[in-house]
């Protein structure tokens, strides 16, 4: 797996066990999920990589037609402030908190030396850090004070699903995510079209890496780590930063051959992904994506990780019915 997505959590006697559903909480349902919604009309679109940029191991092809029912999706990723509402209301402990450690990008580690367990094998820019969790994304010495409007990170797929259960929401299917990210554009690489992230007008369009990965980030777009969720410009459907900033968990299990099976069926309606698989899909890329080693900051790009893994560059947004 490319190092732009965090490493899978190493196997441990208690790893892989879902953190479980949170308590019902005390907040009325209408007061739980306070993120603006983008209504997405139903329709048919062509899913997958139309530009030839996809990586074979990611299974972005063949192109196939998908028909989706209408749905509503969060305008932004779930923020630290919103996730804190969930935790405060239920007492939920994330998997990183339960396990006592998580992965942090090496330039963002903020922890006592004794907490650092060392580089992750195969991706030495990822460091195992005791005490790293959603409240302390860089390690025990870091805080989310002042980051209320940044996306929550260090949350596993299980944590995101637990939030959804509390909020009366769900994670988007991979097809819903891609359709919404495209913003009504057909076949475009990015939510705004095919123009590069650092366009000819000198305006940055997403939060990705600039400089020499993984040793020096010039922060030309203004950020070394996460950016506020309403940075840059929204797409045609009103979604802010579906690419860059943080990877976003989707509901689907990952299967590199899934698109080929769907293509053989013709037009598939409201696909929910494979029925089996040990990894879950992540979409959108993150602040660590850079063209020199990772081109996954595209509408069709895919990644994956185990559902018990948390990392400093992955969060989520949710979907529900249109009111």
Coordinates of N, CA and C in Angstrom, one line a residue, residues 17-250:
X17 N -11.0 -6.1 16.9 CA -12.3 -6.2 17.6 C -13.0 -4.8 17.5
X18 N -14.2 -4.8 17.0 CA -14.9 -3.5 16.9 C -15.1 -2.9 18.2
X19 N -15.0 -1.6 18.3 CA -15.2 -0.9 19.5 C -16.6 -1.0 20.0
X20 N -17.6 -1.4 19.2 CA -18.9 -1.6 19.6 C -19.8 -0.4 19.5
X21 N -21.1 -0.6 19.5 CA -22.0 0.6 19.4 C -21.9 1.4 20.7
X22 N -22.0 2.7 20.6 CA -22.0 3.6 21.7 C -23.3 3.5 22.5
X23 N -23.4 4.0 23.6 CA -24.6 4.2 24.3 C -25.5 5.1 23.5
X24 N -26.8 5.1 23.8 CA -27.8 5.8 23.0 C -27.5 7.3 23.1
X25 N -27.0 7.8 24.2 CA -26.7 9.2 24.5 C -28.0 9.9 24.9
X26 N -27.8 11.1 25.3 CA -28.9 11.9 25.9 C -29.5 13.0 24.9
X27 N -28.7 13.3 23.9 CA -29.1 14.4 23.0 C -30.3 13.9 22.1
X28 N -31.3 14.7 21.9 CA -32.3 14.3 20.9 C -31.7 14.2 19.6
X29 N -32.3 13.3 18.8 CA -31.8 13.0 17.4 C -31.5 14.2 16.6
X30 N -32.4 15.1 16.6 CA -32.3 16.3 15.8 C -31.1 17.2 16.2
X31 N -30.6 17.0 17.4 CA -29.5 17.9 17.9 C -28.2 17.2 17.8
X32 N -28.1 16.0 17.2 CA -26.9 15.3 17.2 C -26.0 15.7 16.1
X33 N -26.4 15.5 14.8 CA -25.5 15.7 13.7 C -25.7 17.1 13.1
X34 N -24.8 18.0 13.4 CA -25.0 19.4 13.0 C -24.1 19.8 11.9
X35 N -24.0 19.1 10.9 CA -23.2 19.4 9.7 C -24.2 19.6 8.5
X36 N -23.9 20.7 7.8 CA -24.8 21.1 6.7 C -24.8 20.0 5.6
X37 N -26.0 19.8 5.0 CA -26.2 18.8 4.0 C -26.2 19.3 2.6
X38 N -25.8 18.4 1.7 CA -25.9 18.6 0.3 C -26.8 17.6 -0.3
X39 N -28.0 18.0 -0.8 CA -28.9 17.0 -1.4 C -28.3 16.6 -2.8
X40 N -28.2 15.3 -3.0 CA -27.7 14.8 -4.3 C -28.8 14.1 -5.0
X41 N -29.1 14.6 -6.2 CA -30.2 14.0 -7.0 C -29.8 12.6 -7.4
X42 N -30.8 11.7 -7.6 CA -30.5 10.4 -8.2 C -30.1 10.6 -9.6
X43 N -29.4 9.6 -10.1 CA -29.0 9.7 -11.5 C -28.0 8.5 -11.9
X44 N -27.6 8.5 -13.1 CA -26.7 7.5 -13.7 C -25.4 8.2 -14.0
X45 N -24.3 7.6 -13.6 CA -23.0 8.1 -14.0 C -22.0 7.0 -14.3
X46 N -20.9 7.4 -14.9 CA -19.9 6.4 -15.2 C -18.8 6.5 -14.1
X47 N -18.7 5.3 -13.4 CA -17.8 5.3 -12.3 C -16.4 4.7 -12.7
X48 N -15.3 5.2 -12.1 CA -14.0 4.7 -12.4 C -13.1 5.7 -13.1
X49 N -11.9 5.3 -13.4 CA -10.9 6.1 -14.0 C -11.0 6.3 -15.5
X50 N -11.4 7.5 -15.9 CA -11.5 7.7 -17.4 C -10.3 8.4 -18.0
X51 N -9.3 8.7 -17.1 CA -8.1 9.4 -17.6 C -6.9 8.5 -17.8
X52 N -6.9 7.3 -17.3 CA -5.7 6.4 -17.4 C -4.7 6.7 -16.3
X53 N -5.1 7.4 -15.3 CA -4.2 7.7 -14.2 C -4.2 6.7 -13.1
X54 N -5.2 5.8 -13.1 CA -5.4 4.8 -12.0 C -4.3 3.8 -11.9
X55 N -4.1 3.3 -10.6 CA -3.1 2.3 -10.3 C -3.8 1.0 -10.4
X56 N -3.2 0.0 -11.2 CA -3.8 -1.3 -11.3 C -4.1 -2.0 -10.0
X57 N -3.3 -1.8 -9.0 CA -3.5 -2.5 -7.7 C -4.7 -1.9 -7.0
X58 N -5.2 -0.7 -7.4 CA -6.3 -0.1 -6.8 C -7.7 -0.5 -7.4
X59 N -7.6 -1.1 -8.6 CA -8.9 -1.5 -9.2 C -9.8 -0.4 -9.6
X60 N -9.3 0.7 -10.2 CA -10.1 1.8 -10.6 C -10.8 1.6 -11.9
X61 N -10.6 0.5 -12.6 CA -11.2 0.2 -13.9 C -11.6 -1.3 -13.8
X62 N -12.5 -1.6 -14.8 CA -13.0 -0.9 -15.9 C -14.1 0.1 -15.5
X63 N -14.3 1.1 -16.4 CA -15.4 2.0 -16.2 C -16.7 1.2 -16.3
X64 N -17.7 1.6 -15.5 CA -19.0 1.0 -15.4 C -20.0 2.0 -15.0
X65 N -21.3 1.7 -15.5 CA -22.4 2.6 -15.2 C -23.1 2.2 -13.9
X66 N -23.4 3.3 -13.2 CA -24.0 3.1 -11.9 C -25.2 4.0 -11.8
X67 N -26.3 3.5 -11.3 CA -27.5 4.3 -11.1 C -27.7 4.4 -9.6
X68 N -27.9 5.7 -9.1 CA -28.0 5.9 -7.7 C -29.4 6.6 -7.4
X69 N -29.9 6.2 -6.2 CA -31.1 6.9 -5.7 C -30.7 8.2 -5.0
X70 N -31.6 9.2 -4.9 CA -31.2 10.4 -4.2 C -30.7 10.2 -2.8
X71 N -29.8 11.0 -2.3 CA -29.3 10.9 -0.9 C -28.8 12.3 -0.5
X72 N -28.5 12.5 0.7 CA -27.9 13.7 1.3 C -26.6 13.4 1.9
X73 N -25.6 14.2 1.6 CA -24.2 13.9 2.1 C -23.7 15.2 2.8
X74 N -22.9 15.0 3.8 CA -22.3 16.1 4.6 C -21.6 17.0 3.6
X75 N -21.7 18.3 3.8 CA -21.0 19.2 3.0 C -19.5 19.2 3.3
X76 N -19.2 18.8 4.6 CA -17.8 18.7 5.0 C -17.5 17.4 5.7
X77 N -16.3 17.1 5.9 CA -15.9 15.9 6.8 C -16.4 16.3 8.2
X78 N -16.6 15.2 9.0 CA -17.0 15.4 10.4 C -15.8 16.1 11.1
X79 N -16.1 17.1 11.8 CA -15.1 17.9 12.5 C -14.7 17.4 13.9
X80 N -13.6 18.0 14.4 CA -13.3 17.7 15.8 C -14.4 18.1 16.7
X81 N -15.0 19.3 16.5 CA -16.1 19.8 17.3 C -17.3 18.8 17.3
X82 N -17.7 18.3 16.1 CA -18.8 17.5 16.0 C -18.5 16.1 16.6
X83 N -17.3 15.6 16.4 CA -17.0 14.3 17.0 C -17.0 14.4 18.5
X84 N -16.6 15.5 19.0 CA -16.5 15.7 20.5 C -18.0 15.7 21.0
X85 N -18.9 16.2 20.3 CA -20.3 16.1 20.7 C -20.8 14.7 20.9
X86 N -20.4 13.8 20.0 CA -20.7 12.4 20.0 C -20.0 11.8 21.3
X87 N -18.7 12.0 21.5 CA -18.0 11.4 22.6 C -18.6 12.0 23.9
X88 N -18.8 13.2 24.0 CA -19.3 13.8 25.2 C -20.7 13.2 25.6
X89 N -21.5 13.0 24.6 CA -22.9 12.5 24.8 C -22.9 11.0 25.1
X90 N -21.9 10.2 24.7 CA -22.0 8.8 24.9 C -20.9 8.2 25.7
X91 N -19.7 8.9 25.9 CA -18.6 8.3 26.6 C -17.8 7.4 25.7
X92 N -18.0 7.4 24.4 CA -17.4 6.4 23.5 C -15.8 6.6 23.6
X93 N -15.2 5.5 23.5 CA -13.7 5.4 23.4 C -13.3 4.9 22.0
X94 N -12.5 5.6 21.3 CA -12.1 5.1 20.0 C -11.1 4.0 20.1
X95 N -10.9 3.3 19.0 CA -10.0 2.2 19.0 C -8.6 2.6 19.4
X96 N -8.1 3.7 18.9 CA -6.8 4.2 19.2 C -6.7 4.4 20.7
X97 N -7.7 5.0 21.3 CA -7.7 5.2 22.8 C -7.7 3.8 23.5
X98 N -8.4 2.9 23.0 CA -8.5 1.6 23.7 C -7.1 0.8 23.6
X99 N -6.5 1.0 22.4 CA -5.3 0.3 22.1 C -4.1 1.1 22.7
X100 N -4.2 2.4 22.9 CA -3.2 3.2 23.5 C -2.1 3.7 22.6
X101 N -2.3 3.6 21.2 CA -1.3 4.0 20.3 C -1.9 4.2 18.9
X102 N -1.2 4.9 18.0 CA -1.7 5.0 16.6 C -0.5 5.5 15.8
X103 N -0.7 5.6 14.5 CA 0.3 6.0 13.6 C 0.3 7.5 13.3
X104 N 1.4 8.2 13.3 CA 1.5 9.6 13.1 C 2.6 9.9 12.0
X105 N 2.3 10.8 11.1 CA 3.3 11.2 10.1 C 4.5 11.8 10.9
X106 N 5.7 11.5 10.4 CA 6.9 11.8 11.2 C 7.1 13.3 11.5
X107 N 6.7 14.2 10.6 CA 6.9 15.6 10.8 C 5.8 16.2 11.7
X108 N 4.8 15.4 12.1 CA 3.7 15.9 12.9 C 3.7 15.3 14.3
X109 N 4.7 14.4 14.6 CA 4.8 13.8 15.9 C 5.0 14.9 17.0
X110 N 4.2 14.8 18.0 CA 4.3 15.8 19.2 C 4.1 15.0 20.4
X111 N 5.2 14.4 20.9 CA 5.0 13.4 22.0 C 6.4 13.2 22.7
X112 N 6.3 12.9 24.0 CA 7.6 12.6 24.7 C 8.3 11.4 24.0
X113 N 9.6 11.5 24.1 CA 10.4 10.4 23.4 C 10.0 9.0 23.8
X114 N 9.7 8.9 25.1 CA 9.3 7.6 25.6 C 8.1 7.0 25.0
X115 N 7.3 7.8 24.3 CA 6.0 7.4 23.7 C 6.2 6.9 22.3
X116 N 7.4 7.2 21.7 CA 7.6 6.8 20.3 C 8.2 5.4 20.2
X117 N 7.4 4.6 19.5 CA 7.8 3.2 19.4 C 8.7 2.9 18.1
X118 N 8.7 3.9 17.2 CA 9.6 3.8 16.1 C 8.9 3.8 14.8
X119 N 9.6 3.8 13.7 CA 9.0 3.8 12.3 C 8.2 2.5 12.1
X120 N 7.2 2.7 11.2 CA 6.4 1.5 10.8 C 7.1 0.8 9.7
X121 N 7.4 -0.5 9.8 CA 8.1 -1.2 8.7 C 7.5 -1.0 7.3
X122 N 8.3 -0.6 6.4 CA 7.9 -0.4 5.0 C 7.5 1.0 4.7
X123 N 7.1 1.8 5.7 CA 6.7 3.2 5.5 C 7.3 4.0 6.7
X124 N 8.6 4.2 6.6 CA 9.3 4.8 7.8 C 8.9 6.2 8.1
X125 N 8.2 6.9 7.2 CA 7.7 8.2 7.5 C 6.4 8.2 8.5
X126 N 5.9 7.0 8.7 CA 4.9 6.8 9.7 C 5.5 6.2 11.0
X127 N 5.1 6.9 12.1 CA 5.7 6.5 13.4 C 4.7 6.0 14.3
X128 N 5.0 4.9 15.0 CA 4.1 4.5 16.0 C 4.2 5.3 17.3
X129 N 3.1 5.9 17.8 CA 3.2 6.8 18.9 C 2.1 6.4 20.0
X130 N 2.6 6.1 21.2 CA 1.7 5.8 22.3 C 1.0 7.1 22.6
X131 N -0.3 7.0 22.9 CA -1.1 8.2 23.3 C -1.6 9.0 22.2
X132 N -1.3 8.6 20.9 CA -1.9 9.3 19.8 C -3.4 8.9 19.6
X133 N -4.3 9.8 19.6 CA -5.7 9.5 19.4 C -6.4 10.8 18.8
X134 N -7.7 10.7 18.7 CA -8.4 11.9 18.1 C -8.2 13.2 18.8
X135 N -8.1 13.1 20.1 CA -7.9 14.3 20.9 C -6.4 14.8 20.9
X136 N -5.5 13.8 20.6 CA -4.1 14.1 20.6 C -3.5 13.5 19.3
X137 N -3.8 14.1 18.1 CA -3.5 13.5 16.8 C -2.0 13.3 16.5
X138 N -1.2 14.1 17.1 CA 0.2 14.0 16.9 C 1.0 13.2 18.1
X139 N 0.2 12.9 19.1 CA 0.8 12.3 20.3 C 0.4 13.0 21.5
X140 N 0.8 12.5 22.7 CA 0.3 13.0 24.0 C 0.5 14.5 24.2
X141 N 1.5 15.1 23.6 CA 1.7 16.5 23.8 C 0.9 17.4 22.8
X142 N 0.2 16.8 21.9 CA -0.6 17.6 20.9 C -2.0 17.7 21.4
X143 N -2.7 18.7 20.9 CA -4.1 19.0 21.3 C -4.9 19.4 20.1
X144 N -6.2 19.3 20.2 CA -7.1 19.8 19.2 C -7.6 21.2 19.5
X145 N -7.1 21.8 20.6 CA -7.5 23.2 20.9 C -7.2 24.1 19.7
X146 N -8.2 24.9 19.2 CA -8.0 25.7 18.0 C -8.2 25.0 16.7
X147 N -8.5 23.7 16.8 CA -8.8 22.9 15.6 C -10.2 22.4 15.5
X148 N -11.1 23.1 16.1 CA -12.5 22.7 16.2 C -13.1 22.5 14.8
X149 N -12.7 23.3 13.8 CA -13.3 23.2 12.5 C -12.4 22.4 11.5
X150 N -11.4 21.7 12.1 CA -10.6 20.7 11.3 C -11.3 19.3 11.3
X151 N -11.0 18.5 10.3 CA -11.6 17.2 10.3 C -11.0 16.3 11.4
X152 N -11.9 15.6 12.1 CA -11.4 14.6 13.1 C -10.5 13.6 12.4
X153 N -9.4 13.2 13.0 CA -8.6 12.1 12.5 C -8.3 11.1 13.6
X154 N -7.5 10.2 13.3 CA -7.2 9.1 14.2 C -8.5 8.3 14.6
X155 N -9.4 8.2 13.6 CA -10.6 7.4 13.9 C -10.6 6.2 12.9
X156 N -10.9 5.1 13.4 CA -11.0 3.9 12.5 C -12.3 3.8 11.8
X157 N -12.5 2.9 10.9 CA -13.8 2.6 10.3 C -14.8 2.3 11.3
X158 N -14.4 1.5 12.3 CA -15.4 1.1 13.3 C -15.8 2.3 14.1
X159 N -14.9 3.3 14.4 CA -15.2 4.5 15.1 C -16.2 5.3 14.3
X160 N -16.0 5.4 13.0 CA -16.8 6.2 12.1 C -18.2 5.6 12.1
X161 N -18.3 4.2 12.0 CA -19.6 3.5 12.0 C -20.3 3.7 13.3
X162 N -19.6 3.8 14.4 CA -20.2 4.0 15.7 C -20.8 5.4 15.8
X163 N -20.1 6.4 15.3 CA -20.6 7.8 15.2 C -21.9 7.8 14.4
X164 N -21.9 7.1 13.3 CA -23.1 7.1 12.4 C -24.3 6.5 13.1
X165 N -24.1 5.4 13.9 CA -25.2 4.8 14.6 C -25.8 5.8 15.6
X166 N -24.9 6.5 16.3 CA -25.4 7.6 17.2 C -26.2 8.7 16.5
X167 N -25.7 9.1 15.4 CA -26.2 10.2 14.6 C -27.4 9.9 13.8
X168 N -27.7 8.6 13.6 CA -28.8 8.2 12.7 C -28.4 8.4 11.3
X169 N -27.1 8.2 11.0 CA -26.6 8.3 9.7 C -25.9 7.0 9.2
X170 N -25.2 7.1 8.1 CA -24.4 6.0 7.7 C -23.2 6.5 6.9
X171 N -22.2 5.6 6.7 CA -21.1 6.0 5.8 C -21.6 5.9 4.3
X172 N -21.0 6.8 3.5 CA -21.4 6.7 2.1 C -20.9 5.4 1.4
X173 N -21.7 4.8 0.5 CA -21.1 3.8 -0.3 C -20.0 4.4 -1.2
X174 N -19.2 3.6 -1.8 CA -18.1 4.1 -2.6 C -18.7 4.8 -3.8
X175 N -19.8 4.3 -4.4 CA -20.4 4.9 -5.5 C -21.0 6.3 -5.2
X176 N -21.7 6.3 -4.0 CA -22.2 7.6 -3.6 C -21.1 8.6 -3.4
X177 N -20.0 8.2 -2.8 CA -18.9 9.2 -2.5 C -18.4 9.7 -3.9
X178 N -18.2 8.8 -4.8 CA -17.6 9.3 -6.1 C -18.6 10.2 -6.9
X179 N -19.8 9.8 -6.9 CA -20.8 10.6 -7.6 C -20.9 12.0 -7.0
X180 N -20.9 12.1 -5.6 CA -21.0 13.4 -5.0 C -19.7 14.2 -5.2
X181 N -18.6 13.5 -5.1 CA -17.3 14.2 -5.3 C -17.2 14.9 -6.7
X182 N -17.8 14.2 -7.7 CA -17.7 14.7 -9.1 C -18.4 16.0 -9.2
X183 N -19.4 16.3 -8.4 CA -20.1 17.6 -8.4 C -20.9 17.8 -9.7
X184 N -21.3 16.8 -10.4 CA -22.0 16.9 -11.6 C -21.2 17.0 -12.9
X185 N -19.8 17.0 -12.7 CA -18.9 17.0 -13.9 C -18.8 15.5 -14.4
X186 N -18.7 15.4 -15.7 CA -18.6 14.0 -16.3 C -17.1 13.7 -16.6
X187 N -16.6 12.7 -16.0 CA -15.2 12.2 -16.4 C -14.1 13.0 -15.9
X188 N -14.3 14.0 -15.1 CA -13.2 14.9 -14.7 C -12.3 14.3 -13.7
X189 N -11.0 14.7 -13.7 CA -10.1 14.1 -12.7 C -10.5 14.6 -11.2
X190 N -10.8 15.9 -11.1 CA -11.0 16.5 -9.8 C -12.4 17.0 -9.7
X191 N -12.8 17.4 -8.5 CA -14.1 17.9 -8.2 C -14.4 19.2 -9.0
X192 N -13.3 20.0 -9.4 CA -13.5 21.2 -10.1 C -13.2 21.1 -11.6
X193 N -12.8 19.9 -12.0 CA -12.5 19.7 -13.4 C -11.1 19.1 -13.6
X194 N -10.5 19.3 -14.7 CA -9.1 18.7 -15.0 C -8.0 19.7 -14.7
X195 N -8.2 20.9 -14.3 CA -7.1 21.8 -14.0 C -6.3 21.3 -12.8
X196 N -5.0 21.5 -12.8 CA -4.2 21.0 -11.7 C -4.6 21.6 -10.4
X197 N -4.2 21.0 -9.3 CA -4.5 21.5 -8.0 C -3.9 22.9 -7.8
X198 N -2.7 23.1 -8.3 CA -2.1 24.4 -8.3 C -2.2 25.0 -9.7
X199 N -3.4 25.5 -10.0 CA -3.8 25.9 -11.3 C -3.0 27.1 -11.8
X200 N -3.2 27.4 -13.1 CA -2.5 28.4 -13.8 C -2.8 29.8 -13.2
X201 N -3.9 29.9 -12.5 CA -4.2 31.2 -11.8 C -3.5 31.4 -10.5
X202 N -2.7 30.4 -10.1 CA -2.0 30.5 -8.8 C -2.8 30.2 -7.6
X203 N -4.0 29.7 -7.8 CA -4.9 29.4 -6.7 C -4.9 27.9 -6.3
X204 N -4.6 27.6 -5.1 CA -4.6 26.2 -4.7 C -6.0 25.7 -4.5
X205 N -6.3 24.5 -4.9 CA -7.7 24.0 -4.9 C -7.9 22.8 -3.9
X206 N -6.8 22.4 -3.3 CA -7.0 21.3 -2.3 C -5.7 21.3 -1.4
X207 N -5.8 20.7 -0.3 CA -4.7 20.6 0.7 C -4.0 19.3 0.4
X208 N -2.8 19.4 -0.3 CA -2.0 18.3 -0.6 C -0.5 18.7 -0.3
X209 N 0.4 17.8 -0.5 CA 1.8 18.0 -0.2 C 2.5 18.8 -1.3
X210 N 3.3 19.8 -0.8 CA 4.2 20.5 -1.8 C 5.6 20.4 -1.2
X211 N 6.5 20.1 -2.1 CA 7.9 20.0 -1.7 C 8.5 18.6 -2.0
X212 N 9.4 18.1 -1.2 CA 10.1 16.9 -1.4 C 9.5 15.9 -0.4
X213 N 8.7 15.0 -0.8 CA 8.1 14.0 0.1 C 9.1 12.9 0.4
X214 N 9.3 12.5 1.6 CA 8.5 12.9 2.8 C 9.3 13.8 3.8
X215 N 10.3 14.5 3.2 CA 11.2 15.2 4.2 C 10.9 16.7 4.3
X216 N 10.3 17.3 3.3 CA 10.1 18.7 3.4 C 8.8 19.2 2.7
X217 N 7.9 19.8 3.5 CA 6.7 20.3 2.9 C 6.8 21.8 3.0
X218 N 6.7 22.4 1.8 CA 6.8 23.9 1.8 C 5.5 24.6 2.3
X219 N 4.5 23.8 2.4 CA 3.2 24.3 2.8 C 2.7 25.5 1.9
X220 N 3.0 25.3 0.6 CA 2.5 26.3 -0.3 C 1.1 26.6 -0.4
X221 N 0.3 25.6 0.0 CA -1.2 25.8 0.1 C -1.7 26.3 1.4
X222 N -0.7 26.5 2.3 CA -1.0 27.1 3.6 C -1.1 26.1 4.8
X223 N -0.9 24.8 4.5 CA -1.0 23.8 5.6 C 0.0 22.7 5.5
X224 N 0.5 22.3 6.6 CA 1.4 21.1 6.7 C 0.6 19.9 7.0
X225 N -0.4 20.0 7.9 CA -1.3 18.9 8.3 C -2.7 19.3 7.8
X226 N -3.7 19.0 8.6 CA -5.1 19.2 8.2 C -5.4 20.7 8.0
X227 N -6.3 21.0 7.2 CA -6.9 22.4 7.1 C -8.3 22.4 7.6
X228 N -8.8 23.6 7.9 CA -10.3 23.7 8.2 C -11.1 23.1 7.1
X229 N -12.2 22.5 7.5 CA -13.0 21.7 6.5 C -13.6 22.6 5.4
X230 N -13.8 23.9 5.6 CA -14.3 24.8 4.6 C -13.2 25.7 4.0
X231 N -12.0 25.1 3.8 CA -11.0 25.8 3.0 C -11.2 25.5 1.6
X232 N -10.6 26.3 0.7 CA -10.7 26.2 -0.7 C -12.1 26.4 -1.2
X233 N -12.6 25.9 -2.3 CA -13.9 26.1 -2.8 C -14.7 24.8 -2.9
X234 N -16.0 24.9 -2.7 CA -16.8 23.7 -2.8 C -17.0 23.3 -4.3
X235 N -17.4 22.0 -4.5 CA -17.7 21.6 -5.9 C -19.1 21.9 -6.3
X236 N -19.5 21.5 -7.4 CA -20.8 21.8 -8.0 C -22.0 21.4 -7.2
X237 N -21.8 20.4 -6.3 CA -22.9 19.9 -5.4 C -22.8 20.6 -4.1
X238 N -21.7 21.4 -3.8 CA -21.6 22.0 -2.5 C -20.7 21.3 -1.5
X239 N -20.0 20.2 -2.0 CA -19.1 19.5 -1.1 C -17.8 20.3 -1.0
X240 N -17.3 20.4 0.3 CA -16.0 21.0 0.5 C -14.9 19.9 0.7
X241 N -13.9 20.1 -0.1 CA -12.7 19.2 0.0 C -13.0 17.7 0.0
X242 N -13.7 17.2 -1.0 CA -13.8 15.8 -1.1 C -12.4 15.1 -1.5
X243 N -11.5 15.9 -2.0 CA -10.2 15.4 -2.2 C -9.2 16.3 -1.5
X244 N -8.1 15.6 -1.1 CA -7.1 16.3 -0.2 C -7.6 16.4 1.2
X245 N -6.8 17.0 2.0 CA -7.0 17.2 3.5 C -7.0 15.8 4.2
X246 N -8.1 15.0 4.2 CA -8.0 13.7 4.8 C -8.7 12.7 3.9
X247 N -8.2 11.5 4.0 CA -8.9 10.3 3.4 C -10.2 10.2 4.1
X248 N -11.2 9.7 3.4 CA -12.6 9.5 4.0 C -13.0 8.0 3.9
X249 N -13.4 7.4 5.0 CA -13.9 6.1 5.1 C -15.2 5.9 4.3
X250 N -15.3 4.9 3.6 CA -16.6 4.5 2.9 C -17.1 3.2 3.5

